[in-house]
Coordinates of C-alpha atoms in Angstrom, one line a residue:
Chain A
M74 CA 14.9 32.7 -6.8
V75 CA 17.0 30.0 -5.2
E76 CA 16.2 26.7 -6.8
G77 CA 19.1 24.7 -6.5
K78 CA 20.2 21.7 -4.2
F79 CA 23.1 21.7 -2.4
G80 CA 26.0 19.7 -0.8
V81 CA 26.2 15.8 0.4
C82 CA 22.4 15.8 0.9
N83 CA 21.6 17.6 -1.8
G84 CA 19.6 19.5 0.6
I85 CA 17.0 22.2 -0.4
T86 CA 17.3 25.4 1.2
R87 CA 14.5 27.3 2.9
V88 CA 14.4 30.9 2.1
N89 CA 13.0 32.8 4.9
D90 CA 12.5 36.0 6.5
V91 CA 12.1 38.0 3.2
K92 CA 12.6 41.9 4.2
S93 CA 12.5 44.9 2.3
G94 CA 15.9 47.1 2.1
S95 CA 14.3 50.1 0.6
S96 CA 13.5 53.1 3.2
T97 CA 10.3 54.2 0.9
L98 CA 7.1 52.4 0.6
R99 CA 6.9 50.5 -2.9
K100 CA 3.7 49.0 -4.5
S101 CA 5.4 45.9 -6.2
P102 CA 6.7 43.1 -4.2
S103 CA 10.2 44.4 -3.2
G104 CA 11.9 41.6 -0.9
D105 CA 15.4 42.3 -1.6
R106 CA 17.0 41.1 1.8
F107 CA 16.4 37.4 2.8
K108 CA 18.0 34.7 4.6
I109 CA 18.9 31.4 3.3
Y110 CA 19.2 28.1 5.4
I111 CA 21.2 25.7 4.1
P112 CA 22.1 22.1 5.3
Y113 CA 25.8 21.6 5.5
A114 CA 27.5 18.7 7.4
G115 CA 24.5 18.0 9.5
Q116 CA 23.9 21.5 10.5
T117 CA 22.0 24.5 9.1
I118 CA 23.9 27.5 8.2
T119 CA 22.2 30.6 7.6
W120 CA 23.4 33.2 5.3
E121 CA 21.7 36.5 4.7
V122 CA 21.6 37.8 1.1
I123 CA 21.5 41.7 0.9
L124 CA 20.3 42.9 -2.9
D125 CA 19.3 46.5 -3.7
N126 CA 15.9 46.6 -5.4
S127 CA 16.8 50.0 -6.5
C128 CA 19.9 48.6 -8.4
P129 CA 19.5 44.6 -9.3
E130 CA 22.0 44.6 -11.5
E131 CA 24.5 45.1 -8.5
P132 CA 25.6 41.7 -6.9
P133 CA 24.5 41.0 -3.4
D134 CA 26.2 41.0 -0.5
F135 CA 26.2 38.6 2.2
I136 CA 26.1 38.1 5.9
F137 CA 27.7 34.8 7.1
E138 CA 26.6 33.4 10.4
D139 CA 30.1 32.4 10.7
S140 CA 32.1 35.7 11.2
D141 CA 35.8 33.8 10.6
F142 CA 34.6 33.2 7.2
C143 CA 35.5 36.0 4.9
P144 CA 35.9 34.9 1.4
N145 CA 37.5 37.0 -0.9
V146 CA 35.0 38.6 -3.5
A147 CA 37.5 38.6 -6.4
D148 CA 37.8 34.5 -5.9
I149 CA 34.2 34.0 -6.3
K150 CA 33.7 34.1 -10.2
S151 CA 29.9 34.3 -10.4
L152 CA 30.0 37.0 -8.0
V153 CA 32.6 38.9 -10.2
N154 CA 30.6 37.8 -13.5
W155 CA 26.9 38.7 -11.7
D156 CA 24.4 38.7 -14.7
I157 CA 20.9 39.4 -13.2
G158 CA 19.5 38.0 -16.5
D159 CA 20.4 34.3 -15.6
P160 CA 17.8 32.8 -13.5
H161 CA 20.2 30.6 -12.1
C162 CA 22.9 34.0 -11.1
L163 CA 22.2 33.2 -7.4
T164 CA 22.2 29.7 -7.3
K165 CA 25.8 29.5 -9.0
V166 CA 27.3 32.2 -6.4
I167 CA 25.4 30.0 -3.4
R168 CA 27.5 27.0 -4.6
E169 CA 30.7 29.0 -5.2
L170 CA 30.5 30.4 -1.7
L171 CA 29.6 26.9 0.0
E172 CA 32.8 25.4 -1.8
H173 CA 34.6 27.7 -0.6
Y174 CA 33.1 27.4 3.1
K175 CA 33.8 23.7 2.7
T176 CA 37.4 24.8 2.0
F177 CA 37.4 26.9 5.2
H178 CA 36.2 24.1 7.4
E179 CA 38.8 21.5 5.7
R180 CA 41.5 24.1 6.6
L181 CA 40.5 24.4 10.1
L182 CA 41.2 20.8 10.7
E183 CA 44.8 21.2 9.7
A184 CA 45.4 22.3 13.3
H185 CA 44.8 19.4 14.9
S186 CA 46.8 16.3 13.5
R187 CA 44.3 13.4 14.6
L188 CA 41.3 14.9 13.1
Q189 CA 43.4 15.8 9.7
F190 CA 44.3 12.5 9.8
E191 CA 41.1 11.5 9.8
Y192 CA 40.2 13.5 7.3
S193 CA 42.8 13.0 4.7
S194 CA 43.1 9.1 5.2
L195 CA 39.4 8.8 4.2
L196 CA 40.3 10.7 1.1
D197 CA 43.5 9.2 0.2
Q198 CA 42.8 5.4 1.5
T199 CA 39.5 5.0 0.5
E200 CA 37.2 5.0 -2.3
L201 CA 35.4 8.1 -1.3
S202 CA 35.8 11.5 -3.4
R203 CA 35.8 15.0 -1.8
D204 CA 32.4 15.5 -2.9
L205 CA 31.1 12.9 -0.5
I206 CA 32.5 14.4 2.5
E207 CA 31.4 17.6 4.3
V208 CA 33.3 18.7 7.6
Y209 CA 32.0 21.3 9.9
S210 CA 34.0 22.5 13.3
E211 CA 32.1 24.4 16.1
R212 CA 34.2 27.0 17.6
T213 CA 34.2 29.2 20.3
E214 CA 36.9 31.3 22.3
K215 CA 38.3 28.8 24.0
K216 CA 38.3 25.4 22.1
I217 CA 36.6 23.5 19.2
G218 CA 34.1 21.1 19.0
P219 CA 31.8 19.3 18.4
I220 CA 33.4 18.5 14.7
N221 CA 31.1 16.6 12.5
F222 CA 32.1 14.6 9.3
L223 CA 28.9 14.0 7.0
I224 CA 29.9 11.1 4.5
K225 CA 27.4 9.8 1.8
L226 CA 28.3 6.2 1.5
P227 CA 28.3 5.2 -2.4
V228 CA 26.0 2.3 -2.0
D229 CA 24.3 0.8 -5.1
F230 CA 20.9 1.0 -4.3
S231 CA 19.5 0.6 -7.7
D232 CA 17.6 -2.5 -7.3
I233 CA 15.8 -1.5 -4.1
P234 CA 12.1 -2.1 -4.7
P235 CA 9.9 0.4 -5.7
Y236 CA 8.0 2.8 -3.1
L237 CA 4.7 3.8 -4.8
T238 CA 3.8 7.0 -3.0
K239 CA 2.6 10.5 -4.3
D240 CA 4.7 12.3 -2.4
N241 CA 8.0 12.0 -4.3
P242 CA 10.4 9.6 -2.1
G243 CA 13.2 11.3 -3.8
E244 CA 16.6 9.7 -4.6
N245 CA 18.1 6.8 -2.8
S246 CA 21.0 7.6 -0.2
A247 CA 22.4 6.6 3.1
V248 CA 24.5 9.3 4.8
L249 CA 26.7 8.6 8.1
L250 CA 27.2 11.5 10.3
I251 CA 30.1 11.2 12.8
L252 CA 30.2 13.5 15.7
F253 CA 33.7 14.3 17.3
P254 CA 32.7 16.3 20.5
S255 CA 36.7 17.6 20.6
P256 CA 39.6 17.2 18.4
D257 CA 40.8 14.1 20.7
S258 CA 38.1 12.5 22.2
S259 CA 37.4 8.8 21.7
R260 CA 33.7 9.4 22.4
V261 CA 33.0 9.3 18.7
T262 CA 29.4 9.1 18.0
P263 CA 28.1 7.8 14.5
Q264 CA 24.4 8.1 13.1
L265 CA 23.1 6.7 10.0
Y266 CA 20.2 8.4 7.8
L267 CA 18.3 6.8 5.1
S268 CA 16.4 8.4 2.4
P269 CA 12.6 7.2 2.6
R270 CA 12.5 4.6 0.0
V271 CA 15.8 2.7 1.3
E272 CA 14.3 3.0 4.8
H273 CA 10.9 1.6 3.4
A274 CA 12.9 -1.5 2.0
F275 CA 14.4 -2.3 5.0
G276 CA 11.4 -2.4 6.8
G277 CA 11.4 0.6 8.9
S278 CA 14.3 2.6 10.4
G279 CA 14.9 0.6 13.4
N280 CA 15.8 -2.4 11.1
L281 CA 19.5 -1.6 10.6
R282 CA 21.9 -1.1 13.3
I283 CA 25.3 0.2 13.0
P284 CA 28.1 -0.7 15.0
A285 CA 29.6 1.7 17.8
F286 CA 32.5 3.7 17.0
P287 CA 35.5 1.4 18.5
S288 CA 37.5 3.5 21.1
G289 CA 40.8 4.1 19.5
G290 CA 39.1 3.2 15.9
C291 CA 39.3 5.5 12.9
L292 CA 37.2 6.6 10.0
L293 CA 39.6 4.7 7.8
D294 CA 38.4 1.5 9.3
Y295 CA 35.0 2.6 10.4
V296 CA 33.4 4.1 7.2
P297 CA 34.2 1.1 5.1
D298 CA 32.8 -1.4 7.7
V299 CA 29.2 0.3 7.7
Y300 CA 29.5 0.7 3.9
K301 CA 30.0 -2.9 3.3
L302 CA 27.2 -3.6 6.2
L303 CA 25.0 -1.4 4.1
Q304 CA 25.9 -2.7 0.9
N305 CA 25.3 -6.4 1.9
K306 CA 22.0 -5.2 3.5
V307 CA 20.9 -3.9 0.4
E308 CA 21.8 -7.2 -1.7
K309 CA 20.2 -9.4 1.0
T310 CA 17.0 -7.2 1.1
V311 CA 16.9 -7.4 -2.4
Q312 CA 17.0 -11.0 -2.8
I313 CA 14.5 -11.9 -0.5
Y314 CA 12.2 -9.3 -1.7
E315 CA 12.6 -11.1 -5.0
R316 CA 12.1 -14.6 -3.4
R317 CA 8.8 -13.5 -2.0
K318 CA 7.6 -11.7 -5.0
E319 CA 8.5 -15.3 -6.7
L320 CA 6.1 -17.0 -4.4
I321 CA 3.4 -14.5 -5.0
A322 CA 3.5 -14.6 -8.4
A323 CA 3.5 -18.5 -8.7
F324 CA 0.6 -18.8 -6.3
L325 CA -1.1 -16.1 -8.5
S326 CA -0.3 -18.1 -12.0
H327 CA -1.9 -21.2 -10.0
F328 CA -5.1 -19.4 -8.3
G329 CA -5.3 -16.0 -9.8
R330 CA -9.3 -16.5 -10.2
S331 CA -9.7 -17.1 -6.6
V332 CA -7.7 -14.5 -5.1
L333 CA -9.1 -12.0 -2.1
E334 CA -6.0 -9.9 -1.5
F335 CA -2.2 -10.0 -1.7
D336 CA 0.3 -7.4 -0.7
A337 CA 1.4 -5.7 -3.6
D338 CA 3.8 -3.6 -1.9
G339 CA 6.3 -6.1 0.0
F340 CA 4.6 -8.8 -1.4
F341 CA 4.6 -10.7 2.3
D342 CA 1.0 -12.0 1.8
I343 CA -1.7 -13.4 -0.3
S344 CA -5.2 -15.1 0.5
F345 CA -7.9 -16.8 -1.5
L346 CA -11.0 -18.5 -1.2
F347 CA -11.3 -22.1 -2.2
E348 CA -13.8 -24.6 -2.8
W349 CA -13.2 -28.1 -2.2
N350 CA -16.5 -30.5 -2.8
D351 CA -19.0 -27.7 -2.3
F352 CA -16.8 -26.7 1.1
F353 CA -15.7 -23.3 0.8
F354 CA -12.9 -21.7 2.8
I355 CA -10.2 -18.9 3.1
L356 CA -6.5 -19.6 3.0
Y357 CA -4.1 -17.0 4.5
I358 CA -0.7 -17.2 3.1
E359 CA 2.0 -14.9 5.0
L360 CA 5.7 -14.6 4.9
A361 CA 7.9 -13.7 7.4
P362 CA 10.6 -11.1 6.8
S363 CA 13.0 -14.0 7.5
F364 CA 11.4 -16.1 4.4
P365 CA 12.9 -18.0 2.7
Q366 CA 14.7 -19.4 5.7
E367 CA 11.1 -19.5 7.6
A368 CA 8.5 -21.4 5.9
P369 CA 5.2 -19.3 4.8
V370 CA 2.7 -19.5 7.6
L371 CA -0.5 -21.4 6.2
T372 CA -4.0 -20.2 7.9
F373 CA -7.0 -22.0 7.0
Q374 CA -10.4 -20.3 8.2
S375 CA -13.8 -21.1 7.9
I376 CA -16.8 -19.3 6.8
Y377 CA -19.3 -21.4 8.4
H378 CA -18.2 -22.1 11.8
E379 CA -17.1 -19.7 14.4
S380 CA -14.9 -20.5 17.5
K381 CA -15.1 -17.7 20.6
E382 CA -16.8 -15.3 18.5
K383 CA -14.7 -15.6 15.7
P384 CA -14.3 -17.5 12.5
Y385 CA -13.1 -21.0 13.3
S386 CA -9.1 -20.9 11.9
E387 CA -6.5 -23.3 11.9
V388 CA -2.5 -22.3 11.7
H389 CA -0.2 -24.7 10.1
D390 CA 3.6 -23.6 9.9
K391 CA 5.1 -26.7 10.4
Y392 CA 5.2 -28.7 7.1
P393 CA 7.4 -30.1 4.4
Y394 CA 9.3 -27.1 3.4
S395 CA 13.0 -26.0 1.9
P396 CA 14.0 -22.9 1.3
R397 CA 16.0 -23.8 -1.4
W398 CA 12.9 -24.7 -3.5
S399 CA 11.8 -22.4 -6.3
G400 CA 8.7 -20.3 -6.0
P401 CA 6.7 -22.2 -8.3
E402 CA 8.0 -25.3 -6.4
M403 CA 7.0 -23.9 -3.2
A404 CA 3.6 -23.1 -4.7
T405 CA 3.1 -27.0 -5.8
R406 CA 3.5 -28.2 -2.9
I407 CA 2.0 -26.1 -0.5
K408 CA -1.0 -26.7 -2.8
T409 CA -0.7 -30.7 -2.2
Y410 CA -0.6 -29.8 1.6
I411 CA -3.7 -27.8 1.4
L412 CA -5.5 -30.4 -0.5
D413 CA -4.0 -33.4 2.0
N414 CA -5.4 -31.3 4.8
I415 CA -8.8 -29.9 3.7
Q416 CA -11.0 -32.5 4.7
A417 CA -9.3 -32.8 8.3
F418 CA -9.6 -28.8 8.6
Q419 CA -13.6 -29.3 7.2
K420 CA -14.4 -31.9 10.4
Q421 CA -12.6 -30.1 12.7
S422 CA -14.4 -26.6 11.7
V423 CA -17.8 -28.7 12.1
I424 CA -16.9 -30.2 15.6
S425 CA -15.2 -27.0 17.3
G426 CA -16.9 -24.5 15.9
S427 CA -20.8 -23.4 16.2
L428 CA -22.8 -22.9 13.3
Chain B
M20 CA -13.6 -25.2 -12.5
E21 CA -10.1 -23.9 -12.2
A22 CA -7.7 -23.4 -14.9
E23 CA -4.0 -23.6 -14.6
N24 CA -1.1 -22.9 -16.7
E25 CA 1.5 -25.7 -15.8
S26 CA 3.4 -24.9 -19.0
G27 CA 6.9 -24.4 -19.7
S28 CA 7.1 -20.9 -19.9
D29 CA 6.6 -20.1 -16.0
Q30 CA 9.2 -17.6 -15.3
E31 CA 7.7 -15.3 -17.6
N32 CA 4.5 -15.9 -16.7
Y33 CA 5.0 -15.5 -13.0
S34 CA 7.0 -12.0 -14.2
R35 CA 4.1 -11.0 -16.4
L36 CA 1.5 -11.7 -13.7
V37 CA 3.8 -9.8 -11.0
S38 CA 4.1 -7.1 -13.2
S39 CA 0.4 -6.8 -13.6
V40 CA 0.4 -5.4 -10.1
I41 CA 0.4 -2.2 -12.0
H42 CA -0.6 -3.0 -15.3
E43 CA -4.1 -4.5 -16.5
Y44 CA -4.9 -8.2 -15.0
D45 CA -3.4 -10.7 -17.5
I46 CA -6.0 -13.4 -18.1
I47 CA -4.7 -16.8 -17.6
D48 CA -5.0 -19.2 -20.6
V49 CA -8.3 -21.2 -19.8
E50 CA -7.9 -25.0 -20.8
P51 CA -10.3 -26.0 -23.3
G52 CA -13.4 -27.1 -22.5
A53 CA -13.2 -25.5 -18.8
R54 CA -15.7 -23.1 -17.9
S55 CA -15.7 -20.2 -15.4
E56 CA -17.9 -21.3 -12.2
E57 CA -20.5 -18.9 -12.9
S58 CA -21.1 -19.3 -16.4
A59 CA -23.5 -22.0 -15.8
N60 CA -25.6 -20.1 -13.5
E61 CA -28.4 -18.4 -15.6
D62 CA -28.3 -15.9 -12.9
V63 CA -25.2 -14.2 -13.7
K64 CA -25.0 -11.8 -16.4
S65 CA -23.0 -11.7 -19.2
R66 CA -20.0 -9.2 -19.5
D67 CA -18.9 -7.8 -22.5
S68 CA -16.3 -5.2 -21.6
S69 CA -14.5 -4.0 -18.4
Q70 CA -13.3 -0.5 -17.9
D71 CA -11.2 0.1 -20.6
D72 CA -10.6 3.5 -20.0
V73 CA -8.7 3.8 -16.6
T74 CA -6.3 0.9 -15.6
L75 CA -5.9 1.0 -12.3
P76 CA -2.9 -0.6 -10.3
R77 CA -3.6 -3.9 -8.7
V78 CA -3.0 -2.7 -5.0
N79 CA -4.3 -3.6 -2.0
C80 CA -5.2 -0.2 -0.9
P81 CA -7.4 0.4 2.1
E82 CA -11.4 -0.2 1.1
K83 CA -14.1 2.0 2.8
I84 CA -16.9 -0.4 2.7
I85 CA -20.8 1.0 2.8
I86 CA -22.7 -2.1 4.1
C87 CA -26.2 -1.2 2.7
L88 CA -28.9 -3.0 4.4
D89 CA -32.2 -4.0 3.4
M90 CA -35.0 -2.9 6.1
S91 CA -38.0 -4.8 4.6
S92 CA -39.8 -7.0 6.7
E93 CA -39.3 -9.5 3.9
M94 CA -35.6 -9.8 5.3
D95 CA -37.5 -11.3 8.5
K96 CA -39.7 -13.9 6.7
V97 CA -38.3 -17.5 7.1
S98 CA -36.9 -18.5 3.8
F99 CA -33.8 -20.2 3.9
R100 CA -33.6 -24.1 4.6
S101 CA -31.1 -26.5 5.3
R102 CA -31.2 -30.3 4.5
S103 CA -31.4 -31.0 8.4
G104 CA -34.6 -29.0 8.8
D105 CA -33.1 -25.6 10.4
K106 CA -34.9 -22.6 9.3
W107 CA -33.7 -19.0 8.8
T108 CA -34.5 -15.4 8.0
P109 CA -32.2 -14.0 5.8
M110 CA -31.6 -11.6 8.1
K111 CA -30.4 -13.7 10.7
L112 CA -27.9 -15.1 8.2
V113 CA -26.8 -11.8 6.3
R114 CA -26.1 -10.6 9.9
R115 CA -23.8 -14.0 10.6
A116 CA -22.1 -13.8 7.1
L117 CA -21.7 -10.1 7.8
S118 CA -19.8 -11.1 11.1
F119 CA -17.9 -13.3 8.9
F120 CA -16.8 -10.5 6.2
L121 CA -16.1 -7.8 8.4
H122 CA -13.7 -10.2 10.6
S123 CA -12.4 -11.9 8.0
K124 CA -11.8 -8.5 5.9
Q125 CA -10.2 -6.9 8.8
R126 CA -7.6 -10.0 9.1
L127 CA -7.2 -9.2 5.4
N128 CA -6.1 -5.3 6.0
R129 CA -6.2 -3.5 9.5
N130 CA -6.9 -0.4 7.5
H131 CA -10.3 -1.1 6.0
Q132 CA -12.9 0.9 7.1
F133 CA -16.8 0.0 7.2
A134 CA -19.9 2.1 7.5
L135 CA -23.5 1.2 7.7
V136 CA -26.5 2.2 5.9
H137 CA -30.4 1.1 6.5
L138 CA -32.7 1.1 3.3
F139 CA -36.3 1.7 4.2
D140 CA -38.2 3.5 1.5
K141 CA -35.1 5.9 1.4
A142 CA -31.5 5.1 2.6
S143 CA -30.7 6.4 5.8
W144 CA -26.8 6.4 7.5
V145 CA -26.9 4.4 10.6
K146 CA -22.7 4.2 11.2
D147 CA -19.7 6.5 9.7
F148 CA -16.7 4.9 8.7
T149 CA -14.9 2.8 11.2
G150 CA -12.2 0.4 11.5
N151 CA -13.7 -0.8 14.6
V152 CA -15.7 -4.1 13.6
R153 CA -17.0 -4.9 16.9
S154 CA -18.9 -1.8 17.0
I155 CA -20.5 -2.4 13.3
I156 CA -21.6 -5.9 14.6
S157 CA -23.0 -4.2 17.5
A158 CA -24.9 -1.7 15.5
L159 CA -26.1 -4.9 13.2
D160 CA -27.4 -6.8 16.4
D161 CA -29.2 -3.7 17.9
M162 CA -31.0 -2.5 14.7
S163 CA -34.3 -1.3 14.5
D164 CA -37.3 -3.8 13.4
T165 CA -37.7 -3.8 10.0
V166 CA -40.8 -2.6 7.9
E167 CA -43.1 -3.4 5.6
L168 CA -41.9 -1.7 2.2
Q169 CA -42.8 -1.6 -1.4
S170 CA -40.2 -0.2 -3.5
F171 CA -36.9 1.4 -3.0
N172 CA -35.8 4.5 -4.0
A173 CA -32.2 4.0 -5.4
T174 CA -31.6 7.7 -5.9
S175 CA -31.8 8.5 -2.2
L176 CA -28.9 5.9 -1.5
F177 CA -26.8 7.3 -3.9
D178 CA -27.4 11.1 -3.3
L179 CA -26.5 10.4 0.6
I180 CA -23.6 8.4 -0.6
H181 CA -22.2 11.1 -3.1
Q182 CA -23.2 13.7 -0.2
C183 CA -21.5 12.1 2.5
V184 CA -18.4 10.1 1.0
P185 CA -15.3 12.2 -0.6
L186 CA -13.9 10.3 -3.4
P187 CA -9.9 10.5 -3.9
E188 CA -9.2 12.5 -6.4
L189 CA -6.8 11.0 -9.5
E190 CA -3.6 12.4 -8.6
G191 CA -0.1 11.8 -10.7
D192 CA 0.0 8.6 -12.8
T193 CA -3.0 6.7 -11.7
T194 CA -1.7 3.5 -13.8
I195 CA 0.6 3.3 -11.1
L196 CA 0.2 5.4 -8.0
P197 CA -2.1 3.4 -5.5
P198 CA -5.3 5.9 -4.3
P199 CA -5.2 6.5 -0.6
Y200 CA -8.3 4.4 -0.4
I201 CA -11.2 3.4 -2.7
V202 CA -15.0 3.1 -1.8
R203 CA -17.2 0.0 -2.3
M204 CA -21.0 -0.2 -1.5
L205 CA -22.0 -3.5 -0.7
F206 CA -25.8 -3.7 -1.5
I207 CA -27.8 -6.2 0.2
Y208 CA -31.4 -6.2 -1.2
G209 CA -34.2 -8.8 0.1
R210 CA -37.2 -7.9 -1.5
S211 CA -39.0 -10.3 -3.9
N212 CA -41.3 -8.0 -5.4
G213 CA -40.4 -4.5 -4.4
L214 CA -38.9 -3.2 -7.4
I215 CA -35.5 -0.7 -7.4
E216 CA -36.9 2.5 -8.7
F217 CA -33.8 4.8 -9.9
R218 CA -35.2 8.0 -11.6
N219 CA -32.6 10.0 -11.6
K220 CA -29.2 8.7 -11.8
E221 CA -27.4 12.0 -11.4
S222 CA -25.3 11.2 -8.1
F223 CA -24.8 7.5 -9.1
R224 CA -23.1 8.7 -12.3
Q225 CA -20.9 11.2 -10.4
L226 CA -19.8 8.2 -8.0
D227 CA -19.4 5.5 -11.1
S228 CA -17.3 7.9 -12.9
S229 CA -14.7 7.6 -10.6
P230 CA -12.3 4.8 -11.1
Y231 CA -11.8 4.6 -7.4
F232 CA -15.8 3.8 -6.9
F233 CA -17.2 0.0 -6.9
F234 CA -20.8 -1.5 -6.7
D235 CA -21.0 -4.6 -5.4
A236 CA -24.4 -6.5 -4.9
M237 CA -25.8 -9.3 -2.6
Y238 CA -29.8 -10.1 -3.3
V239 CA -31.5 -12.6 -1.2
H240 CA -34.8 -13.7 -2.0
E241 CA -37.8 -16.2 -2.6
P242 CA -37.2 -18.8 -5.0
Q243 CA -38.1 -17.4 -8.6
S244 CA -41.5 -17.8 -9.6
P245 CA -44.1 -16.3 -11.8
E246 CA -45.5 -15.1 -8.6
N247 CA -42.5 -12.6 -7.7
R248 CA -40.4 -10.4 -9.6
C249 CA -37.0 -11.4 -8.7
E250 CA -35.8 -12.0 -12.1
E251 CA -36.5 -8.5 -12.9
I252 CA -34.8 -6.9 -10.0
F253 CA -31.8 -9.1 -10.4
D254 CA -31.8 -7.6 -13.8
R255 CA -31.9 -4.2 -12.7
L256 CA -29.0 -4.8 -10.2
C257 CA -27.0 -6.2 -12.9
D258 CA -27.8 -2.6 -15.0
L259 CA -25.9 -1.0 -12.0
D260 CA -23.0 -2.4 -13.1
E261 CA -22.1 -0.2 -16.0
K262 CA -18.0 -0.1 -15.9
G263 CA -18.3 -4.1 -15.8
M264 CA -16.1 -4.6 -12.3
S265 CA -18.7 -5.4 -9.7
Y266 CA -19.6 -8.4 -8.2
I267 CA -23.3 -9.1 -8.4
F268 CA -24.7 -12.2 -6.1
E269 CA -27.9 -13.8 -5.4
A270 CA -29.1 -16.9 -3.0
A271 CA -32.3 -18.2 -2.1
R272 CA -33.0 -20.9 -0.2
N273 CA -29.9 -22.0 0.4
P274 CA -28.2 -20.8 3.6
T275 CA -24.9 -22.4 2.2
R276 CA -24.8 -20.5 -0.8
L277 CA -25.5 -17.0 1.0
Y278 CA -22.6 -17.7 3.1
D279 CA -20.6 -18.8 0.1
Q280 CA -21.5 -15.5 -2.0
M281 CA -20.6 -13.1 1.0
A282 CA -17.3 -14.9 1.1
K283 CA -16.8 -14.2 -2.6
L284 CA -17.3 -10.5 -2.0
L285 CA -14.3 -10.3 0.4
A286 CA -12.0 -9.9 -3.0
H287 CA -10.4 -6.5 -3.2
P288 CA -11.8 -4.7 -6.3
L289 CA -8.5 -3.6 -7.4
Q290 CA -6.9 -7.2 -7.1
R291 CA -9.9 -9.6 -7.9
P292 CA -10.6 -11.1 -11.6
L293 CA -13.9 -10.0 -13.2
Q294 CA -16.8 -11.8 -12.0
S295 CA -17.2 -13.8 -15.5
E296 CA -13.5 -15.1 -14.3
I297 CA -13.8 -16.4 -11.0
A298 CA -12.9 -20.1 -10.3
Y299 CA -12.5 -21.2 -7.0
R300 CA -12.3 -24.9 -6.8
L301 CA -9.6 -26.5 -6.0
H302 CA -8.6 -30.1 -8.2
N303 CA -6.3 -32.7 -6.8
I304 CA -3.0 -32.5 -9.1
A305 CA -3.4 -36.1 -10.2
D306 CA -6.9 -35.3 -11.9
L307 CA -5.3 -32.5 -14.1
T308 CA -3.9 -34.0 -17.5
D309 CA -0.5 -32.4 -18.1
T310 CA -0.5 -30.1 -21.2

């Protein structure tokens, strides 16, 4: 069966609607007609594959959704050389057909100078190669549109923090889908799709805003802008992640033997149980997404006294701090701050809280 | 006493420590002469080995914590006293300490869940897992009366838990992949004479064979004397720590100590040091000698 990944999105096809073409009932599984759904340029195209149970050596026939797409069979080498013994025979055919389909849509642009310009300028004047771009034009009798440009941005995601989950988050990617409602429209709408691990690293899907497509603008300018924006975001994200990790590691190095919990995914927080002169208390240390610009927030919490039905606690977020300090230096200075303030906290917890 | 590693190879130490997020806990070098806090306390059992077979990732995954609360009438007998002369029953203190525990644990991670089991002759389920801390506290406030009880049938407790609480299956690379949750028993026992009977260990073995199952205990009791069996009971509790991953604490007479011990139980089983390694004391930097 089809196991391949196709196209810019590395999309996995779905196979559905398996039917049998034979007119008589058979005992063994005889599904020899089925539909393939292939993601392409932001659409899902449906091709029907027709094999023949009684003659499996015969290459398949295809029914394409798009009746204008009619490649010459002789041009499709893997159909001409159809070998049922090769487990990838069908995959190869689909891949070739998809190449032809892509060319078919590229040619459709030639009739529209603006779109043709957009496409060729992207190819010629940016670093994007043809395999990173897919175009698709919706056609009716009277007009053409919307036209999709699907562009995989070659962002370097190699340093993105790990995302530990049992569902394979897949490869890292950022894909830009740009819609032209009609060949000469100025209301061009872009959409950015990020793979799960990238989205997780950015702190969720809402966390990256791409600029609107400027009216009168062109892809040649816009796409590299988005690419730069993303690349910068990746670098920044990696940098601040490393800073958080460094600080948490420094705290663990000082206080690992009294740790309660810490965020082992994003390194956004760590908590300890401390004892000072027989007085035990909890310290929560929390880092904002804007750390290291913003100082870690320290919360002292009592384990003996309550206030308003909750453990008595004090938030300390204004203390001597510089984002330029290294993780180890920050940890040492915060420790000093804690030692300087425990006594006051203890007194206050006794006064304000109830036992 | 707290030991600190202030030596020069900081960067390396830090990255090692952090990579121990997914590797076995890296024990920090102890200064010569320093002792772990608990080693002076005769009641702490010695620990020879930790669980070497399965290395778990040091991740703060959600916990399902089963509070197993002893309902013996001894819990309602005043035995804790403060220096100022105030007196409390173990039950009153435990309930209050549990309230702190629940609020703190929720603050650490909103996804932790808690259940409540009462221990009479046998165990009985009171409240199923919930993240709603208030409802557990209500259940603790509204509980039924304690009863005069003798020994406790531990088999019934582990049978109950084995029956009612599914443990996550081991999937993928278990040294790296975090489990969806871990299960931790918080066994709070208050009998100074009632032994823990444990004939059939089948359910316990099944539970304990999972790396995602943990057993912690808090033992509150009269001061140890020849008239009671506290030491024996405490030893029996320690025997339940077959993997060497448990925290087993005790307190008698001193209310502050009860609160302290309960706070130590906040530590996440996958991230906390072994009980023999814990050290909470903060030192003034000036007190430390430079190495």
